[in-house]
Structures are given as structure tokens and as C-alpha cells.
Amino acid sequence: MPLARSLSVTSLSGLEDWEEDFDLEDAVLFEIAWEVANKVGGIYTVIQTKARLTCEEWGDNYFLVGPYMESSVRTQVELIEPCNPALRRTIDKMNASGCKVYFGRWLIEGSPYVVLIDVGFTAWSLDRWKSELWENFSIGVPWFDREANDAVLFGFLTAWLLGEVTQCDSPPHIVAHFHEWLAGLGLVLCRQRQLPVATIFTTHATLLGRYLCAGNVDFYNNLAEFNVDKEAGDRQIYHRYCLERAAARCAHVFTTVSKITAIEAEHLLKRKPDVVTPNGLNVKKFSAMHEFQNLHAQSKARIQEFIRGHFYGNLDFNLDKSVFFFIAGRYEFSNKGADLFLEALARLNYLLRVNHSEVTVIAFFIMPARTNNFNVETLKGQAVRKQLWDTAQTVKERFGKKLYESLLIGQLPDVSKMLDKEDFTIIKRAIFATQRQCQPPICTHNMLEDSSDPILTCIRRIGLFNSSSDRVKVIFHPEFLSSTSPLLPMDYEEFVRGCHLGVFPSYYEPWGYTPAECTVMGIPSVSTNLSGFGCFMEEHIADPSAYGIYILDRRYRGVDESCNQLTSFLFQFCQQSRRQRIIQRNRTERLSDLLDWRYLGRYYISARHMALAKAFPDTYFILIPMCTQGFRYPRPASVPPSPAHSLHSSPHHSEAEDDDEEERYDEDLEAEKDRLNIRQPYSSTYRLQNSVPEKN
């Protein structure tokens, strides 16, 4: 039966449960990536979080293939003997031929099997394999590009591994899924050697796209105009680009992580992706709605303690009426939208001041940069805060003892005598210690390139110096967060939970895990229609802002218009009451199911089925297109959120909370209305059937 041309899968569907009509016992899945048990970038998170779902589907027939990195293996991998006979023979044969191949379990959720290849041990074959690469594909790799040399070694070794597995008696149907250009050469070699392997190639971001956007090019308006060979050559990555493009063109199925990256890949890699495979997360649902709200309150209190120390002597704003914004990720000033965020903060500061708002915004920039140590003034602030706390505890104990003794003898305490001269001396010394002759620091560390740092340079231009008159304060933390830090001892997840809004106005963001992580933790976020996450949410939610997902238009608007739109989002958020923010967080958290691998993993299932159908059309697998229906989350039951009475699903309000609203709000009732309106998302567009009659 002929194989029909597959259509692009780009949206969730409302299909009923998928019935799998073939037996996976006769199929083996190899997933190959440089980030297997090797934390380098975001692909590590994709593979790590998806492993549990894939293990449930494939069981012992699922193997991850990656490089052997001793430092990672010592802490993440349990080395064991191979369980699969064919794989055991393959590994033994390769080791006997001068390779070093290890087998074990990756100690993450799902405990998947891993095959780790020591590419350095086989470096003696590099020149021979590079010659073969040139002779067969006309791709020359320069000697000085170490990363590309590793890609050549890794590619030939993975192709060797898969070739040996196919040579065993009664070989299974093999699916090999390759991630990114570093692993792509193995796919190209499999097709060139005509191995019976169904191949999938996923690009999480095109090489050329990253380089072009890093150079401040008007990227999306000129996608169709780029001379890709010239652009890659000018940036000295032509050999890498050729490896990536060859993998994309040779794969049975080509996928990418978002619709915006699919458009990019179609122009730069000259092939339209067959399936869009969005990135998911392992979502841990709470048994009660108020649990994640309580976690927010606890983490917020810890951030407030840091704020008290950082702004000591200038703490002339109400922390109960302060909101915390943050941006985090790689230090790519323009690509990540830090430039737009800073400009919007300057405009927001003006709006809050002219409107005499009581709200204060604390904006955190969590982006690693080159530093040599903590800022002395920042450390001093935390020390002063701790000293004030200790002083307050000392005076409180002395006061409590006198009160206790007065009550014992049956007398009302004389308030004028409860604090003596010594107590007042201690208090006055503590107050004098809080005096500071300078404004609170912007940066928490000593920057090595302070004068040329993009964030600090922009702050100097817009004039946000944390002065008393500013309603927007800025804190630049040029280091990833850690619970062992003496300054802000919080893990990233704890910090995100304690903030009110994540702001990610990225210009180039193939997917965007940071806003996705905000969503599953119930924290509203700002994204753009140039990010994969933003496009995904815009496509599948009728009114994203009602659910706390603000989509900034950076594709069809100029920079100034986009900045004004972002300023409007931030100002509207600042005008919300605390109750409105609580309801919005509840709504945001309910979207977490949409980002769960239990649903998004079906895109990968669809891609694997499609690859099997293309690679083995005359044996077992036939592609049957199925009718799908688009899926969109409807608007919530009540818009905009304006509740008055907090029920048991919300934490206790502060005394400063306004109580002048009269509209009643029942979170459980609203959640139930959403559940009735929202069908369970599902994402399979193709079904595979066995074309060979069952044997008696």
C-alpha cells in the first residue's frame, strides 16, 4: 500500500484516546543527543523531563545515546551490564575494536538506559573519518573547530553502533531520533549506508538563526532574502551549517519545537518540518489549590527579607504593596529582550510616578555575566539586616521578661518603664547603623566589564538608579541562583514561585522554557509572538491575558510600539489588587496540563509513527491520516478577575488589603466551569496499523 504524503501537525486536537494497533516489542527506540547525561543547554531539560513518559511507552526497548563525560557520569549514571543481547554484542565488539562504550541507567525519573560513547578515546580515527566525510558529502571540517570535531567523532560512532545492531539475527525495527546538529551526522551516515533505520531529526534552534539574531539583524522580515551559504560562510560556520542541513534533508521525519522555528527552518534549512513537537514539563499537581499559593507566600517572604537588606537605609516603600518582576536566562541582551524590558521599566516608572501610585516594582535581572566577587555594599546590607533582627530579638526578650514579672505580681505594666535607657541606647545604635550615604546598589556583584556591560550601560542611560523618587527599582544578579548563596539563598524554582510576574520579551526564542516553568508554578508571564511558547499559547488559548499569559507583539510591530505595549501590560498588572493577582495565579496554574508531557509527548509519538511508516512501508507500518479538530482554551468563566471575598482556596490577606469590593468569587466553582468547558487536549494525527496478516 503506498505511503501518503504526511501533513504538518501543529495544533492540539480533541481526539479520543489513541488506540495503538502495533506491538512495540518488535521495535527499538534510540534517542541520540550530545546532552544525554551532559548538562549543556535546554535540550538537556527536554530529554530529562521526557524520559519518564518515553520509558512508560517503550519499556526496555528505549535507549538514550550520548557522550561519556566522566564528571557527569560519576553523579548521574549507574553503570551496569547491557540487558539487550544485541546491544551487548554490539558494545563488546566496539570495545574490542578500540572504542570505549559504556552502558548504564541515568538516575532521573524513569531511569532510562543510556549508551555513553567516549569520543576522545577514538580521536585517533578523526582524520580518517573527516576524509570520508569530505569524499562522500563534500563537507570539510577545519582542524581548529573542536566542537565540530566532536560532532564528527560522535556521528561516526553512533552510526557504527546502529549499524552493528542492525546486523544481529532478526533485527528489530529501529527508530533513531537525533537532536541538533551535534548528533546529526550519525543520521546522515545511516541514510548514506542505507541502514534499515527509521530516522527523525529535531532542531531546537537553527545554527544560522542564532548567529544572525546575535548580530542584530532584522531576522524575521528578511528570512526569505538571506543567502544562507554566504551568511554561514561569513560567520565561519559553513561546515556546521552543512551538517545541520544535511541531517534535516536526509531524515525520514524532520521536526522542530515551535511554529515560529518551523518557518525559520523552512527558509534556512530548506525543508518544511513534518511535525512540530513542543517542549513539555513534568507537572506535579497539588491536591488542593491553596498549596501552591502558600508556596508563593513563603518564597515571597524570603525575597522580601533580601529586599529589606538590599535597600537598608532607603526602605521608604511598603513591601506589602510591592510586586516583583524578573527576567532570567542566558545573557543575550537583545535576543532575550532585556533591552526592551529596561526601556519599558523606565516608561513604567514615569507612569507610576505621575499617577501617584503606591505600588513599587522590584525588577530582577538573573543573567550570568563575568564577575570576580559579591559587591561589598550588597553583603553589608544583608549583614545590617541580620544585626537589626538580632537587636530586635534582644529588646523583645528584655521587654517580655519585664512584662512577665509585672503580670506575676498582678499589676498592669507601666509602659514608660518597660524600656529603660539601655534599651533605648541599643535601639538608637541600631537605627544609626541603618544610615547609608549612597543609594542602594544596582548590581549585586563586582562586574569585570562594568563600563561596557549592556545592562548597566542601559540603566545609566535611562536613569533607574534606585533613588527614593523611583517607583521602579532594579536589581541585577549576574549569577545563577543557588540555595547555598550567602546573598540570596534560594533555588531558581523557589525564587520564581516568590515573584509576581516573569517578563521574557525575547526576539529570538525557539521555545522558551522560562515562561513555561512560570506557568506550571502558577506565575503569570509575558512572552512574545516570536517565541515558541508565545505562539503555542496564542494558538491554543482564546484569551491568554485572562489566564496570566501576556503575548507581546514583536513580529508585526516596531520596537517603540512593542515597548509601549509591554509598558501597558506591566502598568495594568500593577493596578491589580492582591485578590485579583491570586485569582490570576489560580487560572495560570490551571494551564499547566497544557504543558504536561502526558499531552505534548503525543507529538513525539506521532513523529515516531510517521518515521516507521516511511522507513518500512511494505512490512508493518502504514500511515492512515485521521481527521483532527483544532483545540482552544475558552475564555474563563469571569473576565476580568475582580473577586472580593477570598475563600478557602486562597491564603490569608494582609491587613493592608482593600475590602471595598463586593463581587463574590468562588475559586472552586470557577475551576469547575473551566473543567466543563475545556476538553482534555490530545495530539495525535496519525494511526499506525499492521499491514501483514497475523500469523496463526
XYZ file of C-alpha atoms in Angstrom:
696
model
C 0.000 0.000 0.000
C 1.537 3.364 -0.977
C 2.582 5.853 1.622
C 0.604 9.089 1.620
C 2.402 12.416 1.996
C 2.210 13.436 5.658
C 0.717 16.724 6.759
C 2.211 19.058 9.326
C 0.996 18.528 12.888
C 0.887 21.914 14.561
C -2.112 22.029 16.892
C -3.640 20.048 19.696
C -6.779 18.100 18.901
C -9.833 16.892 20.740
C -9.446 13.263 19.710
C -10.451 10.385 21.912
C -7.795 8.136 23.401
C -5.320 6.743 20.859
C -5.514 3.009 20.296
C -2.100 1.666 19.339
C -2.554 -1.102 16.799
C 1.001 -2.386 16.640
C 3.321 -4.167 19.017
C 6.338 -2.227 20.291
C 8.070 -5.479 21.238
C 9.346 -5.596 17.657
C 10.670 -2.014 17.706
C 13.568 -0.300 19.479
C 13.984 3.427 20.022
C 17.410 5.085 20.170
C 17.403 8.777 21.114
C 20.744 10.405 20.323
C 21.854 13.783 21.666
C 25.012 15.473 22.945
C 23.032 16.500 26.059
C 22.280 12.968 27.287
C 23.579 12.897 30.890
C 25.528 16.025 29.947
C 24.007 19.341 31.037
C 24.907 21.884 28.362
C 21.711 23.698 27.397
C 17.941 23.477 27.171
C 17.943 20.186 25.233
C 19.147 18.517 28.440
C 15.883 19.610 30.103
C 13.817 18.332 27.158
C 15.365 14.862 27.230
C 15.494 14.613 31.020
C 11.856 15.565 31.590
C 10.540 13.493 28.657
C 12.374 10.314 29.696
C 9.730 9.042 32.115
C 6.926 9.190 29.542
C 9.065 7.549 26.856
C 10.114 4.772 29.248
C 6.455 4.084 30.019
C 5.755 3.752 26.298
C 8.812 1.751 25.185
C 9.926 -0.005 28.382
C 13.263 -1.805 27.997
C 13.334 -1.012 24.278
C 14.289 2.625 24.854
C 17.951 3.658 24.840
C 19.494 7.122 25.081
C 22.853 7.615 23.360
C 25.225 10.397 24.376
C 28.872 11.281 25.048
C 30.754 9.889 28.028
C 31.582 12.772 30.395
C 33.261 11.374 33.498
C 32.274 14.232 35.809
C 28.592 13.788 34.931
C 28.661 10.001 34.927
C 30.028 9.890 38.475
C 26.957 11.690 39.826
C 24.187 10.834 37.350
C 24.716 7.370 35.887
C 24.786 3.867 37.361
C 26.965 1.714 35.085
C 25.576 -1.807 34.540
C 25.793 -4.658 32.040
C 23.630 -4.317 28.910
C 20.292 -6.087 29.195
C 19.636 -6.383 25.454
C 21.620 -9.290 23.845
C 22.065 -7.498 20.518
C 23.256 -4.356 22.254
C 25.607 -6.331 24.486
C 27.257 -7.936 21.456
C 27.469 -4.553 19.732
C 29.142 -2.842 22.693
C 31.572 -5.736 23.205
C 32.526 -5.668 19.520
C 33.067 -1.896 19.500
C 35.161 -2.029 22.676
C 37.260 -4.807 21.165
C 37.825 -2.586 18.091
C 39.379 0.273 20.047
C 36.343 2.198 21.291
C 35.115 2.868 24.800
C 31.365 2.419 25.090
C 29.571 2.330 28.453
C 26.095 1.159 29.396
C 24.048 2.168 32.417
C 20.953 3.761 33.877
C 20.517 7.504 34.011
C 19.420 8.329 37.568
C 16.465 10.548 36.681
C 12.708 9.981 36.624
C 12.038 6.857 34.580
C 15.646 5.586 34.982
C 16.208 5.156 31.218
C 19.033 3.053 29.809
C 21.934 5.072 28.405
C 24.725 4.184 25.995
C 27.639 6.563 26.532
C 30.439 6.836 23.967
C 33.879 8.202 24.831
C 34.604 10.305 21.740
C 38.046 11.365 22.977
C 39.227 7.770 23.192
C 38.574 7.362 19.448
C 40.247 10.609 18.368
C 42.864 8.573 16.507
C 40.197 7.965 13.814
C 39.322 11.639 13.376
C 41.443 12.325 10.272
C 40.220 9.171 8.526
C 36.585 9.952 9.251
C 36.959 13.591 8.192
C 38.423 12.386 4.898
C 35.437 10.061 4.450
C 33.115 12.963 5.240
C 34.735 15.043 2.523
C 34.781 12.271 -0.072
C 31.138 11.252 0.430
C 29.449 14.545 1.318
C 31.922 17.308 0.343
C 31.827 18.708 3.871
C 35.192 19.841 5.197
C 35.656 20.399 8.929
C 38.550 22.702 9.972
C 41.028 21.358 12.488
C 40.573 24.228 14.956
C 36.805 23.748 15.470
C 36.842 21.394 18.441
C 33.048 21.261 18.737
C 32.681 20.238 15.093
C 35.445 17.636 15.526
C 33.491 16.168 18.450
C 30.397 16.114 16.223
C 32.301 14.122 13.576
C 33.540 11.575 16.117
C 30.142 11.279 17.779
C 28.359 10.935 14.432
C 30.560 8.152 13.091
C 30.449 6.271 16.412
C 26.644 6.412 16.663
C 26.297 5.260 13.051
C 28.729 2.420 13.852
C 26.622 1.496 16.894
C 23.340 1.461 14.967
C 24.920 -0.435 12.071
C 26.102 -3.207 14.394
C 22.653 -3.511 15.991
C 21.042 -3.944 12.555
C 23.456 -6.795 11.762
C 22.170 -9.072 14.510
C 19.883 -12.041 13.855
C 16.216 -10.988 13.449
C 16.899 -7.282 13.970
C 14.002 -5.233 15.342
C 12.568 -2.198 13.630
C 14.828 0.603 14.810
C 13.788 4.206 15.292
C 16.701 6.617 15.747
C 15.840 10.120 16.930
C 18.670 12.654 16.571
C 18.655 16.041 18.322
C 20.501 19.052 16.902
C 23.458 19.307 14.536
C 25.961 17.846 17.029
C 24.246 14.464 16.655
C 23.022 14.937 13.078
C 25.982 13.387 11.252
C 25.016 9.962 12.606
C 21.666 10.285 10.830
C 23.305 11.286 7.540
C 25.631 8.283 7.715
C 22.727 5.927 8.444
C 20.957 7.071 5.282
C 24.155 7.021 3.194
C 24.908 3.459 4.324
C 21.248 2.509 3.728
C 20.795 1.094 7.209
C 17.268 -0.220 7.957
C 16.626 2.540 10.486
C 13.706 4.982 10.713
C 15.299 8.370 11.335
C 13.995 11.556 12.956
C 15.866 14.835 13.216
C 14.796 17.588 15.607
C 16.283 21.047 15.512
C 15.596 23.059 18.658
C 17.028 26.222 17.082
C 18.817 26.614 13.778
C 22.516 27.391 13.926
C 22.330 30.172 11.389
C 19.285 31.696 13.089
C 21.159 32.028 16.381
C 24.158 33.660 14.726
C 22.073 36.050 12.627
C 19.974 37.231 15.579
C 23.090 37.664 17.725
C 24.286 40.184 15.118
C 21.212 42.430 15.468
C 19.902 41.531 12.015
C 16.263 42.235 11.062
C 15.812 38.491 11.031
C 12.133 37.662 10.545
C 11.465 40.342 7.933
C 14.321 39.044 5.777
C 14.014 35.269 6.188
C 13.230 34.714 2.530
C 16.029 37.031 1.386
C 19.073 35.535 3.129
C 21.798 33.930 1.027
C 22.242 31.123 3.541
C 25.541 29.812 2.160
C 27.110 33.265 2.188
C 25.766 34.134 5.658
C 27.079 30.867 7.111
C 30.429 31.344 5.401
C 30.784 34.930 6.625
C 30.328 33.668 10.192
C 32.774 30.762 9.704
C 30.129 28.136 10.485
C 29.541 26.836 6.962
C 30.685 23.306 7.854
C 28.346 23.221 10.875
C 25.503 24.565 8.757
C 26.118 21.854 6.151
C 25.951 19.133 8.814
C 22.673 20.533 10.144
C 21.113 20.991 6.723
C 22.172 17.517 5.567
C 20.564 15.953 8.656
C 17.337 17.888 8.119
C 17.168 16.918 4.436
C 18.077 13.244 4.933
C 15.753 12.435 7.850
C 12.596 10.426 7.242
C 10.837 12.878 9.559
C 12.016 16.402 10.316
C 10.636 18.145 13.396
C 11.160 21.353 15.281
C 9.867 22.721 18.573
C 7.528 25.542 17.521
C 5.695 27.074 14.600
C 7.962 30.120 14.550
C 11.039 27.869 14.356
C 9.319 25.812 11.656
C 9.083 28.956 9.499
C 12.752 29.672 10.220
C 13.808 26.103 9.366
C 11.845 26.112 6.117
C 13.823 29.124 4.889
C 17.259 28.370 6.349
C 17.369 24.561 6.133
C 15.203 24.372 3.002
C 12.760 21.820 4.371
C 9.372 22.288 5.977
C 9.101 20.328 9.245
C 6.733 17.356 9.142
C 5.738 17.682 12.802
C 6.018 20.447 15.374
C 6.993 18.872 18.709
C 6.526 21.434 21.532
C 8.591 21.033 24.680
C 6.828 19.945 27.850
C 7.470 19.549 31.558
C 6.657 17.000 34.226
C 3.821 18.742 36.034
C 3.279 17.856 39.685
C -0.275 18.747 40.581
C -1.219 19.772 44.103
C -4.113 18.080 45.875
C -5.525 21.458 46.962
C -5.445 24.793 45.152
C -4.181 26.731 48.164
C -0.955 24.668 48.387
C 0.857 26.400 45.529
C -0.471 29.756 46.768
C 1.086 29.043 50.168
C 4.388 28.210 48.471
C 4.207 31.574 46.699
C 3.670 33.344 50.036
C 6.598 31.525 51.673
C 9.009 32.251 48.824
C 7.838 35.857 48.571
C 8.623 36.344 52.283
C 12.209 35.184 51.675
C 12.623 37.603 48.764
C 11.246 40.386 50.957
C 13.936 39.650 53.552
C 16.590 40.092 50.861
C 14.923 43.359 49.786
C 14.993 44.664 53.369
C 18.752 44.143 53.478
C 19.476 45.391 49.968
C 17.563 48.647 50.485
C 18.502 49.275 54.122
C 18.512 52.979 54.894
C 16.323 53.612 51.817
C 13.403 51.332 52.603
C 10.864 54.097 52.127
C 8.314 51.953 50.287
C 5.703 49.462 51.507
C 6.739 45.878 50.847
C 3.095 44.763 51.146
C 2.363 46.958 48.119
C 5.412 45.893 46.124
C 5.424 43.500 43.183
C 8.413 41.502 41.955
C 9.163 41.175 38.232
C 12.053 39.121 36.860
C 13.827 38.095 33.685
C 16.224 35.128 33.612
C 18.280 33.142 31.133
C 21.415 33.347 29.013
C 22.978 36.798 28.880
C 21.864 37.664 25.358
C 20.908 41.300 25.850
C 18.835 41.761 22.678
C 17.779 38.196 21.879
C 16.313 37.703 25.361
C 14.621 41.110 25.284
C 16.476 42.652 28.236
C 16.832 45.891 26.232
C 13.072 46.127 25.685
C 12.342 45.241 29.326
C 14.600 48.010 30.636
C 13.088 50.614 28.337
C 9.584 49.530 29.395
C 10.606 49.774 33.066
C 11.710 53.382 32.546
C 8.330 54.227 30.999
C 6.516 52.303 33.746
C 8.440 54.301 36.363
C 7.137 57.517 34.788
C 3.526 56.248 34.715
C 3.606 55.135 38.353
C 5.042 58.470 39.461
C 2.632 60.727 37.553
C -0.325 58.621 38.724
C 0.931 58.794 42.345
C 0.759 55.018 42.626
C 1.576 53.394 45.946
C 2.862 50.300 44.144
C 6.624 49.763 43.970
C 8.102 47.443 41.348
C 11.284 45.480 42.087
C 12.716 44.153 38.795
C 15.288 41.343 38.995
C 17.706 40.520 36.162
C 19.053 36.973 36.677
C 21.610 36.638 33.883
C 25.115 35.194 34.386
C 27.968 37.537 33.477
C 31.691 37.805 34.257
C 32.252 38.849 37.879
C 35.008 38.488 40.445
C 33.011 38.527 43.705
C 29.992 39.801 45.579
C 29.534 43.547 45.934
C 30.721 44.657 49.403
C 27.818 47.072 49.805
C 25.335 44.293 48.986
C 26.863 41.918 51.528
C 26.902 44.720 54.101
C 23.177 45.241 53.566
C 22.390 41.645 54.452
C 24.680 41.865 57.494
C 22.932 45.051 58.698
C 19.545 43.402 58.242
C 20.621 40.423 60.325
C 22.072 42.708 63.001
C 18.801 44.652 63.209
C 16.883 41.411 63.562
C 19.161 40.246 66.380
C 18.784 43.632 68.111
C 15.009 43.461 67.848
C 15.029 39.943 69.324
C 17.221 41.088 72.246
C 14.964 44.033 73.091
C 11.890 41.843 72.684
C 13.258 39.325 75.207
C 14.042 42.068 77.742
C 10.595 43.623 77.223
C 8.920 40.237 77.553
C 10.715 39.450 80.799
C 9.593 42.745 82.407
C 6.035 42.214 81.190
C 6.023 38.693 82.616
C 7.272 39.877 86.024
C 4.658 42.664 86.128
C 1.863 40.217 85.410
C 3.104 37.801 88.078
C 2.562 40.363 90.836
C -0.866 41.257 89.465
C -0.128 44.754 88.216
C -0.749 46.401 84.889
C 2.611 47.144 83.266
C 3.856 50.713 83.232
C 4.627 51.186 79.564
C 7.004 54.068 80.299
C 9.176 51.742 82.382
C 9.125 48.730 80.049
C 12.051 50.118 78.047
C 14.950 51.551 80.062
C 17.838 53.753 78.932
C 19.928 50.748 77.920
C 17.154 49.505 75.648
C 16.840 52.927 74.005
C 20.633 53.041 73.558
C 20.572 49.684 71.788
C 17.702 50.800 69.571
C 19.358 54.121 68.682
C 22.629 52.391 67.777
C 20.665 50.032 65.523
C 18.917 52.965 63.831
C 22.214 54.803 63.266
C 23.650 51.613 61.736
C 20.983 51.746 59.012
C 22.142 55.131 57.739
C 23.862 54.962 54.371
C 25.491 57.701 52.348
C 24.825 56.165 48.941
C 21.897 54.751 47.016
C 21.200 51.005 47.077
C 23.393 49.178 44.528
C 22.058 48.107 41.150
C 24.374 45.112 40.752
C 24.923 42.541 43.490
C 28.411 41.615 42.219
C 31.591 43.340 41.067
C 31.463 43.222 37.274
C 34.680 42.630 35.365
C 33.453 44.772 32.464
C 31.339 47.297 34.316
C 31.787 50.168 31.857
C 30.766 48.150 28.798
C 28.167 45.815 30.298
C 24.948 46.145 28.219
C 22.512 46.084 31.154
C 24.471 48.563 33.280
C 25.063 50.836 30.283
C 21.341 50.893 29.517
C 20.478 51.583 33.182
C 22.828 54.582 33.145
C 21.104 55.867 30.015
C 17.524 55.546 31.306
C 18.418 56.751 34.814
C 16.964 53.989 37.006
C 19.349 54.311 39.971
C 17.093 53.040 42.807
C 16.534 56.579 44.123
C 13.795 57.334 46.650
C 11.626 59.011 43.996
C 11.736 55.958 41.683
C 8.725 53.652 41.822
C 10.706 51.044 39.857
C 13.819 49.558 41.470
C 16.301 47.371 39.575
C 18.498 44.565 40.925
C 20.986 42.890 38.564
C 22.102 39.482 39.881
C 24.768 38.344 37.345
C 24.901 34.762 38.589
C 22.513 31.807 38.584
C 20.609 31.434 41.846
C 21.657 28.838 44.417
C 20.381 27.820 47.835
C 23.981 27.978 49.107
C 24.483 31.637 48.174
C 25.273 33.921 51.148
C 23.374 36.732 49.438
C 20.074 35.322 48.139
C 19.968 31.702 49.328
C 17.191 30.428 47.065
C 16.979 27.911 44.246
C 15.608 29.167 40.947
C 12.281 27.371 41.430
C 11.790 28.911 44.881
C 12.640 32.362 43.509
C 10.174 32.051 40.621
C 7.409 30.988 43.000
C 8.017 34.079 45.113
C 7.781 36.541 42.216
C 4.601 38.020 40.780
C 5.435 38.211 37.063
C 8.064 36.789 34.728
C 8.955 39.064 31.803
C 10.508 37.422 28.722
C 10.147 39.785 25.716
C 12.531 37.722 23.588
C 13.305 38.497 19.977
C 14.742 35.026 19.293
C 13.361 32.189 21.405
C 12.674 28.905 19.579
C 10.644 27.588 22.520
C 11.064 29.295 25.909
C 11.257 27.102 28.997
C 11.327 30.055 31.413
C 7.721 31.198 30.769
C 6.615 27.551 30.645
C 8.116 26.978 34.100
C 6.323 30.092 35.343
C 3.023 28.727 34.039
C 3.252 25.340 35.759
C 4.108 27.123 39.026
C 1.127 29.436 38.682
C 3.134 32.605 37.998
C 1.877 34.917 35.206
C 4.387 35.790 32.498
C 4.997 37.996 29.481
C 6.114 36.265 26.286
C 6.193 37.263 22.612
C 4.783 36.055 19.321
C 8.385 35.432 18.225
C 8.867 32.738 20.876
C 7.684 29.173 20.506
C 5.880 29.264 23.849
C 4.098 32.512 22.985
C 2.922 31.189 19.609
C 1.760 27.942 21.199
C -0.260 29.730 23.881
C -1.671 32.259 21.430
C -2.855 29.422 19.212
C -4.452 27.331 21.946
C -5.923 29.925 24.339
C -8.766 32.223 23.289
C -7.807 34.971 25.776
C -4.239 34.370 27.042
C -4.046 37.513 29.198
C -7.061 36.382 31.251
C -5.004 33.316 32.173
C -1.939 35.382 33.041
C -0.138 34.808 29.712
C 0.628 38.190 28.132
C 1.673 37.873 24.465
C 3.762 40.803 23.254
C 3.642 41.534 19.521
C 7.224 41.808 18.290
C 6.587 40.329 14.868
C 4.267 42.899 13.323
C 5.107 45.997 15.396
C 8.135 48.232 15.580
C 10.370 48.383 18.638
C 8.738 51.525 20.043
C 5.223 50.123 19.613
C 6.244 46.831 21.228
C 7.807 48.731 24.121
C 4.603 50.726 24.642
C 2.584 47.509 24.612
C 4.901 45.926 27.186
C 4.656 49.061 29.360
C 0.862 48.801 29.144
C 0.964 45.141 30.251
C 3.178 45.983 33.224
C 1.114 49.010 34.260
C -2.137 47.035 34.080
C -0.576 44.318 36.214
C 0.492 46.902 38.811
C -3.101 48.137 39.035
C -4.451 44.731 40.039
C -5.422 44.179 43.649
C -3.910 41.344 45.622
C -7.104 39.309 45.274
C -7.066 39.759 41.509
C -3.463 38.528 41.383
C -4.426 35.472 43.444
C -7.222 34.577 41.034
C -4.954 35.123 38.049
C -2.352 32.773 39.556
C -5.069 30.141 40.011
C -6.010 30.474 36.361
C -2.380 30.370 35.224
C -1.737 27.206 37.217
C -4.735 25.510 35.576
C -2.939 25.834 32.208
C -0.184 23.521 33.438
C -1.992 20.483 31.972
C -1.470 22.009 28.532
C 2.326 21.877 29.068
C 2.476 18.394 30.595
C 4.477 15.761 28.728
C 1.466 13.451 29.147
C -0.137 15.535 26.391
C 2.726 17.099 24.469
C 4.552 13.766 24.363
C 1.997 12.624 21.804
C 3.658 14.850 19.218
C 6.793 12.732 19.601
C 4.680 9.578 19.321
C 3.219 10.914 16.090
C 6.698 11.687 14.715
C 7.985 8.192 15.545
C 4.963 6.528 13.950
C 5.395 8.650 10.861
C 9.090 7.689 10.616
C 8.266 3.980 10.921
C 5.631 4.356 8.212
C 8.122 5.958 5.840
C 11.026 3.609 6.574
C 9.062 0.345 6.478
C 6.085 0.937 4.125
C 5.957 -2.646 2.812
C 6.302 -4.537 6.060
C 4.336 -3.499 9.090
C 3.618 0.174 9.227
C 1.115 2.072 7.130
C 0.215 5.700 7.664
C -3.517 6.403 7.870
C -4.326 10.112 8.058
C -7.013 10.914 10.585
C -9.302 13.918 10.770
C -8.359 16.304 13.537
C -10.126 19.200 15.138
C -8.370 22.335 16.387
C -8.291 22.981 20.122
C -8.506 26.264 22.012
C -8.939 27.031 25.684
C -12.040 29.231 26.023
C -12.205 32.451 27.967
C -12.518 31.882 31.719
C -15.907 31.958 33.396
C -15.463 35.521 34.652
C -13.344 38.192 32.955
C -11.694 40.310 34.180
C -10.777 38.815 37.574
C -12.259 41.069 40.237
C -13.185 38.981 43.293
C -13.917 40.362 46.723
C -14.080 37.530 49.181
C -11.255 35.046 49.498
C -12.443 31.550 50.185
C -10.520 28.580 51.489
C -8.586 28.230 48.223
C -6.702 31.482 48.795
C -4.200 32.353 51.529
C -4.969 34.878 54.241
C -4.895 38.504 53.095
C -2.673 41.158 54.561
C -4.109 43.876 56.788
C -3.297 46.429 54.094
C -5.673 44.735 51.650
C -8.581 46.784 50.362
C -12.019 45.467 51.315
C -14.221 47.740 49.257
C -15.094 45.271 46.510
C -18.417 43.461 46.739
C -18.317 40.869 43.990
C -18.174 37.343 45.341
C -15.754 34.853 43.851
C -15.709 31.087 44.330
C -12.446 29.613 43.013
C -13.744 26.025 43.138
C -16.854 26.990 41.157
C -14.782 28.840 38.528
C -12.356 25.924 38.224
C -15.271 23.528 37.739
C -16.707 25.761 34.991
C -13.336 25.716 33.251
C -13.129 21.938 33.535
C -16.570 21.612 31.922
C -15.598 23.964 29.099
C -12.111 22.621 28.444
C -11.739 19.283 26.721
C -8.702 17.223 27.525
C -6.007 18.161 24.984
C -4.791 15.399 22.722
C -2.309 15.477 19.896
C -2.172 12.510 17.599
C -2.988 12.959 13.949
C -1.944 9.589 12.607
C -2.637 5.980 13.428
C -0.421 3.069 12.514
C -1.793 -0.307 11.554
C -0.226 -3.658 10.857
C -0.397 -4.402 7.139
C 0.748 -8.017 7.425
C -1.855 -10.595 8.483
C -1.248 -12.066 11.921
C 0.458 -15.435 11.860
C -1.529 -18.377 13.138
